[in-house]
mmCIF file with all atom_site columns, C-alpha atoms in Angstrom:
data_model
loop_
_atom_site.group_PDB
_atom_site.id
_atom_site.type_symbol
_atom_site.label_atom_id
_atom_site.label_alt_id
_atom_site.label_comp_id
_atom_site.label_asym_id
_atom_site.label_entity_id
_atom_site.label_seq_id
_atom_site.pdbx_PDB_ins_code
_atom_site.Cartn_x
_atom_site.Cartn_y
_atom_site.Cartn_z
_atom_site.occupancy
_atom_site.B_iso_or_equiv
_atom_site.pdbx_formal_charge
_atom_site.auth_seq_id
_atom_site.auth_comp_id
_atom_site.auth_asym_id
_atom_site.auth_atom_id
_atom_site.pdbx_PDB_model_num
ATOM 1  C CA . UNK A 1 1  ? -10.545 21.442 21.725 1.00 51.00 ? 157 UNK A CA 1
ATOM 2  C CA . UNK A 1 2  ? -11.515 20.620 17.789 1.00 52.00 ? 158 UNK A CA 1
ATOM 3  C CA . UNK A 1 3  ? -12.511 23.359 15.220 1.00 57.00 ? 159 UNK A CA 1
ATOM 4  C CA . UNK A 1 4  ? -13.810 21.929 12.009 1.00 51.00 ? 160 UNK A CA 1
ATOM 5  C CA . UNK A 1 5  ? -14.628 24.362 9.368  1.00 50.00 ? 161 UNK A CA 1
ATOM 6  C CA . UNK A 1 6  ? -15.036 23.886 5.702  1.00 47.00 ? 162 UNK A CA 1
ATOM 7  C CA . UNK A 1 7  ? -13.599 25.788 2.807  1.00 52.00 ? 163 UNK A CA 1
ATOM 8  C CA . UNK A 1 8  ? -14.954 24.031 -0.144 1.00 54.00 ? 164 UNK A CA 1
ATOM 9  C CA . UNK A 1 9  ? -18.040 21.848 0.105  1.00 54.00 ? 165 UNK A CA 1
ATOM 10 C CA . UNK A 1 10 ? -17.407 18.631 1.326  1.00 60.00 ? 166 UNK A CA 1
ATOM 11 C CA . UNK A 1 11 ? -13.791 19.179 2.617  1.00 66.00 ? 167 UNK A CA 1
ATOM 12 C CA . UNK A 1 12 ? -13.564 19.439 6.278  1.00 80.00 ? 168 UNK A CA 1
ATOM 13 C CA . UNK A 1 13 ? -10.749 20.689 8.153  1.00 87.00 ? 169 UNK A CA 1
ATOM 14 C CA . UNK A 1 14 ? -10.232 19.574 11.768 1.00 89.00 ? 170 UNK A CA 1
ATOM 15 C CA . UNK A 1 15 ? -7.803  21.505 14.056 1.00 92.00 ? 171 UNK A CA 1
ATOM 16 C CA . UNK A 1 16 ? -7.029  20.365 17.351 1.00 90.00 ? 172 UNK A CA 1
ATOM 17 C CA . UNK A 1 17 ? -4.405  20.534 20.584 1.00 93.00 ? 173 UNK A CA 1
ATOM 18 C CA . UNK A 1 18 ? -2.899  17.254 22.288 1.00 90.00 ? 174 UNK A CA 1
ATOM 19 C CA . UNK A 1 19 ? -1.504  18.789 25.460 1.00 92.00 ? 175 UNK A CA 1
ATOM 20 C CA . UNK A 1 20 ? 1.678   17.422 26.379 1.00 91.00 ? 176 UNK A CA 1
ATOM 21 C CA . UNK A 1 21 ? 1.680   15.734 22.827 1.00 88.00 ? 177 UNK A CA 1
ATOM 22 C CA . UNK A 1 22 ? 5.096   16.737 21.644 1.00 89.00 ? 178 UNK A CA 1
ATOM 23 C CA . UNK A 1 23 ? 7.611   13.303 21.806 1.00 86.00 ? 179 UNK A CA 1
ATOM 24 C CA . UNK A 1 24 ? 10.711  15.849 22.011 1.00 90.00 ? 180 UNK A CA 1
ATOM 25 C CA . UNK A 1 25 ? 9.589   18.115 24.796 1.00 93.00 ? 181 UNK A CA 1
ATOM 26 C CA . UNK A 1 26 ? 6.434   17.099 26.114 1.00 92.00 ? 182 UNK A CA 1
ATOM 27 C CA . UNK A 1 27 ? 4.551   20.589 25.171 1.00 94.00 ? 183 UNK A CA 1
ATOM 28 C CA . UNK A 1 28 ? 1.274   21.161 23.442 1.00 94.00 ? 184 UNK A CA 1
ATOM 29 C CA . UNK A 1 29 ? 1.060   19.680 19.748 1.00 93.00 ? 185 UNK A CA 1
ATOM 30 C CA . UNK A 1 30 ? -1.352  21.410 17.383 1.00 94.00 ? 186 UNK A CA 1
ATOM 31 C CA . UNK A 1 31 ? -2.810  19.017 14.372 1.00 92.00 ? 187 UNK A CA 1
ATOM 32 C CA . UNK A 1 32 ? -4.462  20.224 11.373 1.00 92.00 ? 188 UNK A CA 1
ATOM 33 C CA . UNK A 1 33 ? -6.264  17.506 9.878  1.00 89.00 ? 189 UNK A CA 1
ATOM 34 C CA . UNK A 1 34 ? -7.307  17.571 5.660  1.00 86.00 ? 190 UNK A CA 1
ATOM 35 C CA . UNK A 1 35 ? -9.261  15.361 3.666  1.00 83.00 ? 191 UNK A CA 1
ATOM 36 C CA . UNK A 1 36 ? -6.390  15.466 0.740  1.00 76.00 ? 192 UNK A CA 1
ATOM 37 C CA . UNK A 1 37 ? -3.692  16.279 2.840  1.00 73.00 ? 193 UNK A CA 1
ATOM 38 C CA . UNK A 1 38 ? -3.823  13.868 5.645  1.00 82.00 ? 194 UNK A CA 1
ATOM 39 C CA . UNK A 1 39 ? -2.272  15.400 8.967  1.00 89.00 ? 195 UNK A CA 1
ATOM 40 C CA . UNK A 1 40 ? 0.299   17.543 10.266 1.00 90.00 ? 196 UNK A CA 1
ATOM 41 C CA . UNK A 1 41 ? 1.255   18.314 13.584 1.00 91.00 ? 197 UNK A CA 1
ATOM 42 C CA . UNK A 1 42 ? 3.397   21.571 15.162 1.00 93.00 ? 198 UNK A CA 1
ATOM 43 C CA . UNK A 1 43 ? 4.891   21.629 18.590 1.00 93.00 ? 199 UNK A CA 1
ATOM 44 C CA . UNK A 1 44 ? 5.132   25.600 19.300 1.00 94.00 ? 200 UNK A CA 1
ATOM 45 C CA . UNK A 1 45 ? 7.878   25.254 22.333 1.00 95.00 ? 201 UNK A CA 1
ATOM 46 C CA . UNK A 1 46 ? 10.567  23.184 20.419 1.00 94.00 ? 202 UNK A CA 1
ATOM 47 C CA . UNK A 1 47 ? 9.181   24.166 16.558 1.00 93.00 ? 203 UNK A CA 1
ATOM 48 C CA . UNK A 1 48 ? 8.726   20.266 16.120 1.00 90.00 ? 204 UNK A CA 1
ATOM 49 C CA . UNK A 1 49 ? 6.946   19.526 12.432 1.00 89.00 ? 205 UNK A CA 1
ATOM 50 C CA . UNK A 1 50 ? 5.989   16.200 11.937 1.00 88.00 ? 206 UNK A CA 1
ATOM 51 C CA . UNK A 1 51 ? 3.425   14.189 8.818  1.00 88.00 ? 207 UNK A CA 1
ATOM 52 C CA . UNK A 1 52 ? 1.252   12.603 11.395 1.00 87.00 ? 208 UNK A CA 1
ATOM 53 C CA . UNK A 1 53 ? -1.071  9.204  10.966 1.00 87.00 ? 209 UNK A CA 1
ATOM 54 C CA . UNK A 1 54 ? -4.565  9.164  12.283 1.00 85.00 ? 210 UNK A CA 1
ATOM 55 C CA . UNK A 1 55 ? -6.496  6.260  12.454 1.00 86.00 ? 211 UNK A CA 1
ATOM 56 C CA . UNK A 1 56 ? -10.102 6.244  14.561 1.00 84.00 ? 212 UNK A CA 1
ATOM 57 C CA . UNK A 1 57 ? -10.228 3.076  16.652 1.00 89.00 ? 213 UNK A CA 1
ATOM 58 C CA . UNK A 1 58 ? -13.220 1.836  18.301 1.00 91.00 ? 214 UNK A CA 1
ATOM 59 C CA . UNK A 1 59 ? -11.860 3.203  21.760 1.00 90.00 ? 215 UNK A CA 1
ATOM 60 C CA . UNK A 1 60 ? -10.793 6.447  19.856 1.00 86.00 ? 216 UNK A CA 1
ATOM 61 C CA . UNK A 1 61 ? -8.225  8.571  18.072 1.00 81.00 ? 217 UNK A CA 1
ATOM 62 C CA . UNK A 1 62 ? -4.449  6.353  17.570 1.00 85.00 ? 218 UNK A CA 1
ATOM 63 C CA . UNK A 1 63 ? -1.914  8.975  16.547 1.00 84.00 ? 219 UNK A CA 1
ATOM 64 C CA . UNK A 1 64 ? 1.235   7.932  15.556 1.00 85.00 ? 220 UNK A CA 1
ATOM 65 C CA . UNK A 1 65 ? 4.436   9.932  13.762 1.00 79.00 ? 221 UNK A CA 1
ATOM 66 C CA . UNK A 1 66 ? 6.599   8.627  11.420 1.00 72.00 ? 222 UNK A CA 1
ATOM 67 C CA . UNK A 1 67 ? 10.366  7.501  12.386 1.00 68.00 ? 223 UNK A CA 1
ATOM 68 C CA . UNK A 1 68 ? 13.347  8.939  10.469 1.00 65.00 ? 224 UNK A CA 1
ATOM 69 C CA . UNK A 1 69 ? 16.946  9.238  10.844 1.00 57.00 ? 225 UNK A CA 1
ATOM 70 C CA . UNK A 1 70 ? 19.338  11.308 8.719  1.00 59.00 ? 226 UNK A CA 1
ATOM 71 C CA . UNK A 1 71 ? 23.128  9.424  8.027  1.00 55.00 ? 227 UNK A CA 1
#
């Protein structure tokens, strides 16, 4: 399901729910997409936060996350 709403004219907001999204656990990841903000995603079972990439293909949404390690 997608919400859009807009708080100042011209910036939409687009939330939406991947179910079985999360790459840790496999529950439901919730993305907020912003115009200036780009997009973050929230896993509410494991607390996962993640910068996420969107990128509209021709066959539809590719979402990809970011890769870091700590040493």
């Amino acid at each position: 399901m997608t919400n859009t709403t807009e708080s100042n004219p011209g910036e939409r907001i687009a939330d939406f729910t991947l179910p079985e999204g999360c790459m840790l656990c496999g529950g439901a990841v919730s993305i907020r997409s912003t115009p200036s903000g780009g997009a973050h995603s929230y896993c509410a079972h494991c607390h996962w936060l993640s910068r996420t990439r969107l990128r509209m293909r021709k066959d539809g949404l590719e979402i990809a996350y970011a890769a870091q390690g700590f040493a």
